[in-house]
mmCIF file of C-alpha atoms in Angstrom:
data_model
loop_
_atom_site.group_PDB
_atom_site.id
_atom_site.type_symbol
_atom_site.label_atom_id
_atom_site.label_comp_id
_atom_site.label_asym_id
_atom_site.label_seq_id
_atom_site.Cartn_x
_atom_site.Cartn_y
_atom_site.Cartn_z
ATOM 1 C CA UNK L 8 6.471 9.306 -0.419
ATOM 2 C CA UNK L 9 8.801 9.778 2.609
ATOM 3 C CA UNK L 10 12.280 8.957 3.395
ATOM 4 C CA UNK L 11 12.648 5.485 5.618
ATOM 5 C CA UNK L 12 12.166 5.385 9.490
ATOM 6 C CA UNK L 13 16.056 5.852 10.442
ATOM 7 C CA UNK L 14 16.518 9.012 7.941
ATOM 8 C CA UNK L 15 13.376 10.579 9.702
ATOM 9 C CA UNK L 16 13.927 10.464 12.806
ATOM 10 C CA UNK L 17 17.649 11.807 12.049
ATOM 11 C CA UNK L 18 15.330 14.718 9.992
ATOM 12 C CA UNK L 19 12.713 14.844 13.292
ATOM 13 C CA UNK L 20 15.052 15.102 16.007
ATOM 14 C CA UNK L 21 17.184 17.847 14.382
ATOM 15 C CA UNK L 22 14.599 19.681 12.640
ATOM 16 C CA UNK L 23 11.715 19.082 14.707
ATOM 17 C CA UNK L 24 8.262 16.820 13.851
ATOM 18 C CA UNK L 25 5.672 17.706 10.958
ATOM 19 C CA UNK L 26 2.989 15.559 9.614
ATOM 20 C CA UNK L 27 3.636 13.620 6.539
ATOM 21 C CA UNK L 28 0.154 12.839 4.590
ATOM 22 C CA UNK L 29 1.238 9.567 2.452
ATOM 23 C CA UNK L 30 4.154 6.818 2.566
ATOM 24 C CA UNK L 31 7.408 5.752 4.360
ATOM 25 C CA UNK L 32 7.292 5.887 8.238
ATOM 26 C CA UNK L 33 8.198 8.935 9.354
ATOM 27 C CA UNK L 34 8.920 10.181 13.019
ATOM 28 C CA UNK L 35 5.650 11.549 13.636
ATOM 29 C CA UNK L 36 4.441 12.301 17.247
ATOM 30 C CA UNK L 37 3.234 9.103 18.274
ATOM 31 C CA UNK L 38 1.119 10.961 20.756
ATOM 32 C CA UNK L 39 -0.595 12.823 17.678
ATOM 33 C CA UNK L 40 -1.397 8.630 16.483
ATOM 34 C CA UNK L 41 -4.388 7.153 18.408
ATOM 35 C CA UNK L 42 -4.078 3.119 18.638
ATOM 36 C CA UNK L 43 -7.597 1.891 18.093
ATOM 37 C CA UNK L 44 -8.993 -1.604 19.206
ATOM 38 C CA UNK L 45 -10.615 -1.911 15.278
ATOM 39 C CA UNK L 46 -10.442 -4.420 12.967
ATOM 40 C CA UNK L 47 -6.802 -4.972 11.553
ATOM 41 C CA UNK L 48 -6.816 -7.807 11.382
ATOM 42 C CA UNK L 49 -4.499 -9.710 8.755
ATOM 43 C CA UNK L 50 -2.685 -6.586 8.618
ATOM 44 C CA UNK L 51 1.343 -6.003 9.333
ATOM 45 C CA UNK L 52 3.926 -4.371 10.180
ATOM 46 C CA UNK L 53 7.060 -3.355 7.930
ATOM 47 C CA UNK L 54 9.866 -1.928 9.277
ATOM 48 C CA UNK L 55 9.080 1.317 7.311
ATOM 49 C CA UNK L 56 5.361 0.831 6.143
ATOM 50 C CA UNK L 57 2.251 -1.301 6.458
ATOM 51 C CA UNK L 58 1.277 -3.809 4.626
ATOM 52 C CA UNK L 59 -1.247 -6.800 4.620
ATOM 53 C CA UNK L 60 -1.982 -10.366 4.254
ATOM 54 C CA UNK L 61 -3.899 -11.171 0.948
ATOM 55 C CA UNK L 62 -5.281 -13.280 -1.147
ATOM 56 C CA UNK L 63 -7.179 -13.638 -4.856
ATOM 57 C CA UNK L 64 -10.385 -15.295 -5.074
ATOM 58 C CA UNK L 65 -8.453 -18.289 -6.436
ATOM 59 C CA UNK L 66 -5.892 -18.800 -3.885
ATOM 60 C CA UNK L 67 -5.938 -21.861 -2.188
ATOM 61 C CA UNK L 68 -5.295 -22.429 1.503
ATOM 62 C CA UNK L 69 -2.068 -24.615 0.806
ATOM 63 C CA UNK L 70 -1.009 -21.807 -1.444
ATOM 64 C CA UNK L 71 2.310 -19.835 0.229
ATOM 65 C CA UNK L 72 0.250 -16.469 1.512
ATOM 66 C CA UNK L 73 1.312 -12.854 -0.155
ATOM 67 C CA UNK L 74 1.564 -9.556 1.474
ATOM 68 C CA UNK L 75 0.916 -6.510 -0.105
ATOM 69 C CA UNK L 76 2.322 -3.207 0.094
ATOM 70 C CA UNK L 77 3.768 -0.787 -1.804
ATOM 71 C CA UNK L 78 6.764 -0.403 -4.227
ATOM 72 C CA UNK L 79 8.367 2.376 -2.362
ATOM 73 C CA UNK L 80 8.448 0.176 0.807
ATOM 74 C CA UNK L 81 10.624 -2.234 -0.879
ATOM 75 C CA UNK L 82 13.577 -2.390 1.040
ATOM 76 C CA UNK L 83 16.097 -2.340 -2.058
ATOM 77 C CA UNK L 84 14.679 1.317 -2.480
ATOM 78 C CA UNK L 85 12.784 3.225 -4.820
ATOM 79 C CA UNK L 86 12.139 1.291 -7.860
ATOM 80 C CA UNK L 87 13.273 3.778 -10.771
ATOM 81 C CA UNK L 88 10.844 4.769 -13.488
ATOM 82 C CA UNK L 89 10.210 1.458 -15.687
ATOM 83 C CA UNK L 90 11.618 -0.886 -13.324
ATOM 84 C CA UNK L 91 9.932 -3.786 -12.231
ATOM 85 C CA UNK L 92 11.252 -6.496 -9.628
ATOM 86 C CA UNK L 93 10.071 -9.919 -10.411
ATOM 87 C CA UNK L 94 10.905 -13.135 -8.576
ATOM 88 C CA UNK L 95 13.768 -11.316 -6.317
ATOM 89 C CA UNK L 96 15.342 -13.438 -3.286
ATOM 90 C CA UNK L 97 13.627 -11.699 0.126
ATOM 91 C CA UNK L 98 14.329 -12.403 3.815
ATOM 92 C CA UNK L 99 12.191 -9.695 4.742
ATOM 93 C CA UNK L 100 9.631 -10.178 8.282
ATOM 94 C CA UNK L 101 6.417 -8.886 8.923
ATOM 95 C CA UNK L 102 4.703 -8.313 12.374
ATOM 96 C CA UNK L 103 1.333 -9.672 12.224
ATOM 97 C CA UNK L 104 -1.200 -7.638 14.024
ATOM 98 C CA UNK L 105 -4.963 -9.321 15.334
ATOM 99 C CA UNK L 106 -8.007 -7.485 15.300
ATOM 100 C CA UNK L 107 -7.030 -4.840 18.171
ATOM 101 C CA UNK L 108 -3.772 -4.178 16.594
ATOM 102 C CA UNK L 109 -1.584 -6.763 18.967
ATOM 103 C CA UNK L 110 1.337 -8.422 17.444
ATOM 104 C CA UNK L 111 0.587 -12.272 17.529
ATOM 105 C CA UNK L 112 3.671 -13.273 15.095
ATOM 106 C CA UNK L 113 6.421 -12.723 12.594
ATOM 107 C CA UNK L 114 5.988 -13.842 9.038
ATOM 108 C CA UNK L 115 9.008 -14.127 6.527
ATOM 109 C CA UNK L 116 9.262 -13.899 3.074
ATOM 110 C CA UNK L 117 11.301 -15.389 0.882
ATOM 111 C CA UNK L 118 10.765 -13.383 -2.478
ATOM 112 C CA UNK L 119 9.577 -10.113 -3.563
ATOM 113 C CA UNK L 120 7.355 -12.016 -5.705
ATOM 114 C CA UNK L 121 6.545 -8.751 -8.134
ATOM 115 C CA UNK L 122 7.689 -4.747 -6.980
ATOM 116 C CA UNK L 123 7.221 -1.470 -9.395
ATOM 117 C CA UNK L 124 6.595 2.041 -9.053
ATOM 118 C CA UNK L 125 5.428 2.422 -13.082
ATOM 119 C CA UNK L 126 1.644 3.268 -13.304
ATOM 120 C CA UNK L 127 1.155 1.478 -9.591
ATOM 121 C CA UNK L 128 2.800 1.487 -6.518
ATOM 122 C CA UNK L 129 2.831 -1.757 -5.426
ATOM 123 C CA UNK L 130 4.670 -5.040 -4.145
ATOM 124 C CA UNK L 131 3.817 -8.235 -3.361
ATOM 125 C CA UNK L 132 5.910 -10.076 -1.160
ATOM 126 C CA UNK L 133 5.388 -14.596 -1.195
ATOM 127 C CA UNK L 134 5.543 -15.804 2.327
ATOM 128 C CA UNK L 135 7.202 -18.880 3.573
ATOM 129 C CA UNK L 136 3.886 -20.041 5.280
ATOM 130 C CA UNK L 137 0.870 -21.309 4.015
ATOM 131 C CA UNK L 138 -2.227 -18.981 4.207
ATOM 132 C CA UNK L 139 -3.466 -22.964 6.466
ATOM 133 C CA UNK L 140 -0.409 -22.535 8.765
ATOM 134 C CA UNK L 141 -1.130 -18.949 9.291
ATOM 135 C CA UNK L 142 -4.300 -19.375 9.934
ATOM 136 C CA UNK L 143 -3.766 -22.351 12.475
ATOM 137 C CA UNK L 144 -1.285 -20.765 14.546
ATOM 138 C CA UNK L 145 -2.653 -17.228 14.737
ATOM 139 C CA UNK L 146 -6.287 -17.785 13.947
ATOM 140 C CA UNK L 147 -5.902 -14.925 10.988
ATOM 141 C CA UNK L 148 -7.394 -15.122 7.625
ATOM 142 C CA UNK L 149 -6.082 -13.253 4.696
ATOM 143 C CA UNK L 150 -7.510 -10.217 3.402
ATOM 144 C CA UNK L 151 -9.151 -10.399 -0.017
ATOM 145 C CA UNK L 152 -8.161 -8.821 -2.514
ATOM 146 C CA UNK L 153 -11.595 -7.064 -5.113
ATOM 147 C CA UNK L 154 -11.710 -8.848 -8.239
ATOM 148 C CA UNK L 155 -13.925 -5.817 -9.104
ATOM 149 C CA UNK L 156 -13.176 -1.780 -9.421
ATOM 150 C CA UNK L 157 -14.303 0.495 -6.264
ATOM 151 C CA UNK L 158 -17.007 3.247 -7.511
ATOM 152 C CA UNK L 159 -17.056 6.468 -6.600
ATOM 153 C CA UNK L 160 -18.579 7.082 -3.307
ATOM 154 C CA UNK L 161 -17.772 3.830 -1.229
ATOM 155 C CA UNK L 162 -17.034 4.148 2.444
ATOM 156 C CA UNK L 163 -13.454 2.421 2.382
ATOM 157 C CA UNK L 164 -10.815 2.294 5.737
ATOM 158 C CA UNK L 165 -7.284 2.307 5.306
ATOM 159 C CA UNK L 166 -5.550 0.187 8.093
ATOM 160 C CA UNK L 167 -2.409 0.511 8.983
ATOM 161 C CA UNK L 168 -0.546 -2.221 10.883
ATOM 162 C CA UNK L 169 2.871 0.755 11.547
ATOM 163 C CA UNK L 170 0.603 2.933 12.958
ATOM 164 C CA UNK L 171 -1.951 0.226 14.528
ATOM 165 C CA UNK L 172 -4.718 2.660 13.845
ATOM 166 C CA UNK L 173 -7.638 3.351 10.867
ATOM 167 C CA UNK L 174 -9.173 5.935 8.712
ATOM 168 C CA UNK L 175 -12.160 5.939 7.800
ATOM 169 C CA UNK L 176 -13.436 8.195 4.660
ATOM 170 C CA UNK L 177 -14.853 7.056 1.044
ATOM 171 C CA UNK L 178 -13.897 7.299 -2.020
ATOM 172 C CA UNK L 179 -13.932 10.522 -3.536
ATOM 173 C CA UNK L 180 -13.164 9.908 -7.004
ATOM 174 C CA UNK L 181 -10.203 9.274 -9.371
ATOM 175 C CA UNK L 182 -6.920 10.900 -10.444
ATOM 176 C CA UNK L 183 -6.451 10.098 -14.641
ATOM 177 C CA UNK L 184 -3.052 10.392 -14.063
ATOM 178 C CA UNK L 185 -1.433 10.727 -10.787
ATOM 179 C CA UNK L 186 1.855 12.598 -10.782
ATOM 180 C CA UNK L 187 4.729 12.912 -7.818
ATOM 181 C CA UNK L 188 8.555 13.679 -8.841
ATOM 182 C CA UNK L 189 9.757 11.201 -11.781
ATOM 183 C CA UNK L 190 6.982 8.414 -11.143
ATOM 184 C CA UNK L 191 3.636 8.595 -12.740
ATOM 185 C CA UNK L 192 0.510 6.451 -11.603
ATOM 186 C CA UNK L 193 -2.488 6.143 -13.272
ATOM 187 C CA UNK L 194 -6.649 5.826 -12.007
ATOM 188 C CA UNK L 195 -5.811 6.756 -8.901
ATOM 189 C CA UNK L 196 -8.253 6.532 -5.848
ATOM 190 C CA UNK L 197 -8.510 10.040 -4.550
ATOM 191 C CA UNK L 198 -9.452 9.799 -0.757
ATOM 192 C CA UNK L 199 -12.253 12.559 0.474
ATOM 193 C CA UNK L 200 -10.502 14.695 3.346
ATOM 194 C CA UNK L 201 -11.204 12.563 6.307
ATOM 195 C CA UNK L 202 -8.402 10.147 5.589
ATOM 196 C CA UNK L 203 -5.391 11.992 6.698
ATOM 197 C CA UNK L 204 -2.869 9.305 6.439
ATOM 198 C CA UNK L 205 0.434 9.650 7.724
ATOM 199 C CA UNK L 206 4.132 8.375 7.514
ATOM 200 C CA UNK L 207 4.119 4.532 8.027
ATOM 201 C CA UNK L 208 1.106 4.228 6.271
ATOM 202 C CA UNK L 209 2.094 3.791 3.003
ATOM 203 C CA UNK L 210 1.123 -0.098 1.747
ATOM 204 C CA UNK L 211 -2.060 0.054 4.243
ATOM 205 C CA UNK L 212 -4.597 -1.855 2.720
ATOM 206 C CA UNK L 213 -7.769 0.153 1.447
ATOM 207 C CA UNK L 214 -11.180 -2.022 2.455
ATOM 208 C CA UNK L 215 -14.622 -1.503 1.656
ATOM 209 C CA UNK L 216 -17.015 -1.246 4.272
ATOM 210 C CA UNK L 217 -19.480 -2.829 2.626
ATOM 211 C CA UNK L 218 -17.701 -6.011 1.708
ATOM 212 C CA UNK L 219 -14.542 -6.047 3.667
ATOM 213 C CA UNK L 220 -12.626 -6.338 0.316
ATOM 214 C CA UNK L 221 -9.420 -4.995 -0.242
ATOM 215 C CA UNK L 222 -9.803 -2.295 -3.210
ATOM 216 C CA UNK L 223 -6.334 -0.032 -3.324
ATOM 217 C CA UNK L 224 -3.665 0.174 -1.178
ATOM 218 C CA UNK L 225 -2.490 3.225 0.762
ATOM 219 C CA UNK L 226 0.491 5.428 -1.085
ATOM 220 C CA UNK L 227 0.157 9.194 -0.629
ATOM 221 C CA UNK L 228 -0.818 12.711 -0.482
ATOM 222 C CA UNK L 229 -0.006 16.429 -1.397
ATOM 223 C CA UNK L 230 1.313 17.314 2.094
ATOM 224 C CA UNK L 231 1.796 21.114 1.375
ATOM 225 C CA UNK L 232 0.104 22.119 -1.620
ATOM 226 C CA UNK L 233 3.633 22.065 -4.575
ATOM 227 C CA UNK L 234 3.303 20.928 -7.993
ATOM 228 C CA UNK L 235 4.369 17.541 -9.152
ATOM 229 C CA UNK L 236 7.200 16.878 -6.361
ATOM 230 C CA UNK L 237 7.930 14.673 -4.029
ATOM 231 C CA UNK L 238 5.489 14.312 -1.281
ATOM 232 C CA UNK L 239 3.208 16.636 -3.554
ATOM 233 C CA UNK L 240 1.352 14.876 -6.095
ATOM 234 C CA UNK L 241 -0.729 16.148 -9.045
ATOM 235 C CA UNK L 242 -3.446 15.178 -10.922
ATOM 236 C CA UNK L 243 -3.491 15.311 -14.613
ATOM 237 C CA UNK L 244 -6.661 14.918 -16.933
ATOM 238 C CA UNK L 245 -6.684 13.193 -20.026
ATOM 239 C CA UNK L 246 -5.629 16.513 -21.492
ATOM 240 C CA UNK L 247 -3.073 17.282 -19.673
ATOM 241 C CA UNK L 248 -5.118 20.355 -16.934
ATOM 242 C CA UNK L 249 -3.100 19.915 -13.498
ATOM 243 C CA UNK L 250 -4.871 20.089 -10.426
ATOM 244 C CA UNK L 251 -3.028 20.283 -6.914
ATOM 245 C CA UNK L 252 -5.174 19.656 -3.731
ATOM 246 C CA UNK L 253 -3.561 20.376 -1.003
ATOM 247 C CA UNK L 254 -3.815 17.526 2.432
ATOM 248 C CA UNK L 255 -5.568 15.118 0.262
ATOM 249 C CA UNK L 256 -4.467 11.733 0.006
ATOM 250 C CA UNK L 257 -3.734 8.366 -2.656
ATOM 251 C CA UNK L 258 -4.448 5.493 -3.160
ATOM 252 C CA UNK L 259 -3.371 2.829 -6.028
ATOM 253 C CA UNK L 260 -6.507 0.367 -7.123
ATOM 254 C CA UNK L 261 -5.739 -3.390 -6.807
ATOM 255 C CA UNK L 262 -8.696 -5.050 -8.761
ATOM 256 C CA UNK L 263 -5.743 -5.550 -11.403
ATOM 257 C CA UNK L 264 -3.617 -7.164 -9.773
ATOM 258 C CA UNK L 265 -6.215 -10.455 -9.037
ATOM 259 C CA UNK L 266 -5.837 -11.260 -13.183
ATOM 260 C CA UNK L 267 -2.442 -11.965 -12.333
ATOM 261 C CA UNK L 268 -2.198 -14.400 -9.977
ATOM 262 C CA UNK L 269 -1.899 -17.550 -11.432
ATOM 263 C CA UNK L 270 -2.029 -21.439 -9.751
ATOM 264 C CA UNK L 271 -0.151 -21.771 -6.513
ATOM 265 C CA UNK L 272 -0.466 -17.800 -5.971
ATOM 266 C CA UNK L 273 2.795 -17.457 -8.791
ATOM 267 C CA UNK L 274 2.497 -13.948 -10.642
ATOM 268 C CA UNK L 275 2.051 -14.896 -14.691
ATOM 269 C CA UNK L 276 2.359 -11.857 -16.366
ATOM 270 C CA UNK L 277 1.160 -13.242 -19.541
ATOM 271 C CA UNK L 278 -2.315 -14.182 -17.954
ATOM 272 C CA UNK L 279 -5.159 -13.155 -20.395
ATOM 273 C CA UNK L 280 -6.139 -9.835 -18.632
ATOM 274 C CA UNK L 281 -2.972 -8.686 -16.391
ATOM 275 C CA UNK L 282 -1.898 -5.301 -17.220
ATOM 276 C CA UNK L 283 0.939 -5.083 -14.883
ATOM 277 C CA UNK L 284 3.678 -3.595 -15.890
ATOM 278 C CA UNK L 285 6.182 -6.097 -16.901
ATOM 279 C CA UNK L 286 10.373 -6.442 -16.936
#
């Protein structure tokens, strides 16, 4: 996880540009990040991150339309250890990008609809616009989100709508326990080496190939190789063996959010099978 956009420039243009493998936008080289005409669409913009337009297999098109990204992208901050934002007024916008990576609109939220850091990283943010009225005036279709858990060895792209570019790599397997600073995650997805994500990319969506499902979303990577700190996550085992891997990369799975998601797209905590952390 990386400081926000305005605090990294400050930390670029005074002590000069390095990459950053997981979260907050950073102010990376843009000539080092290669726009690519692939498919993001339904993905946006944050003014720190990416994030994307989703939906559960029971969302409905008159249903107000989510976007997902992470917890550390919220812009009240870091949520602290055991904190979880529920139902919190939002005015935040979102740049939605087309399939080449253009901008074709703003969307605005008007909650944080549910935010934590505790064994995910995730937000989801309720829109003011129908996932109908999105789809009318931009001719873009949510992304959905996996009912089901990714497996080992899936070809999966991260897209980021910052960075208006992909990676492409599969799923190399899963972290236990995930471990960076005071936060703790747990069942990771553990990227193989060919996603190199950057600043910005944290909240990216995570999509199967295959099925063009969204099955984690982006949150970050050991950049150089420290135990346990920030910006250098560790894995730990069920019994407690710590492995650090050096440039590889995180994601947090999603399948559990979908039991969640109640009637009219409201988060229900108390839904037989959500295991979200609650208040």
């Amino acid at each position: 996880m990386k400081k926000p956009l305005i605090g990294a420039l400050f930390a670029v243009l005074f002590l000069g540009a390095g990459i950053a493998p997981a979260t907050a936008a950073t102010g990376q080289d843009t000539a080092d990040v290669r726009v690519k005409a692939v498919d993001l669409a339904g993905t946006v913009a944050l003014s720190n991150c990416s994030g994307s337009v989703v939906r559960v297999p029971s969302s409905l098109p008159d249903d107000p339309a989510l976007v997902l990204s992470n917890g550390h992208c919220l812009e009240s901050g870091f949520p602290a250890p055991g904190k979880v934002v529920l139902d919190q007024a939002s005015t935040r916008s979102f740049t939605l990008l087309n399939a080449a990576g253009s901008g074709v609109g703003t969307l605005r939220a008007d909650k944080v609809a549910y935010g934590t850091m505790t064994d995910t990283d995730v937000s989801l943010y309720r829109l003011t616009s129908t996932y109908a009225q999105i789809e009318s005036s931009y001719g873009i279709e949510a992304l959905e989100l996996d009912a089901g858990r990714p497996a080992q060895g899936t070809a999966v792209t991260v897209a980021s709508g910052y960075w208006k570019r992909t990676y492409s790599c599969a799923v190399d397997g899963f972290a236990y326990r995930l471990k960076e600073g005071a936060w703790t995650w747990k069942d990771s997805v553990r990227y193989t080496s060919a996603c190199q994500t950057i600043g910005g990319t944290s909240g990216s969506p995570v999509i199967d190939d295959a099925t063009g499902k969204v099955v984690a979303v982006n949150n970050t990577g050991n950049e150089d190789g420290q135990e346990c700190t920030d910006n250098n996550p560790c894995e730990v085992d069920e019994n407690g063996a710590v492995t650090v891997r050096e440039g590889i990369n995180y994601a947090q799975q999603t399948y559990g959010i979908v039991p969640c998601i109640g009637s009219g797209n409201e988060i229900d905590l108390d839904l037989a099978g959500c295991a979200l952390p609650k208040p």
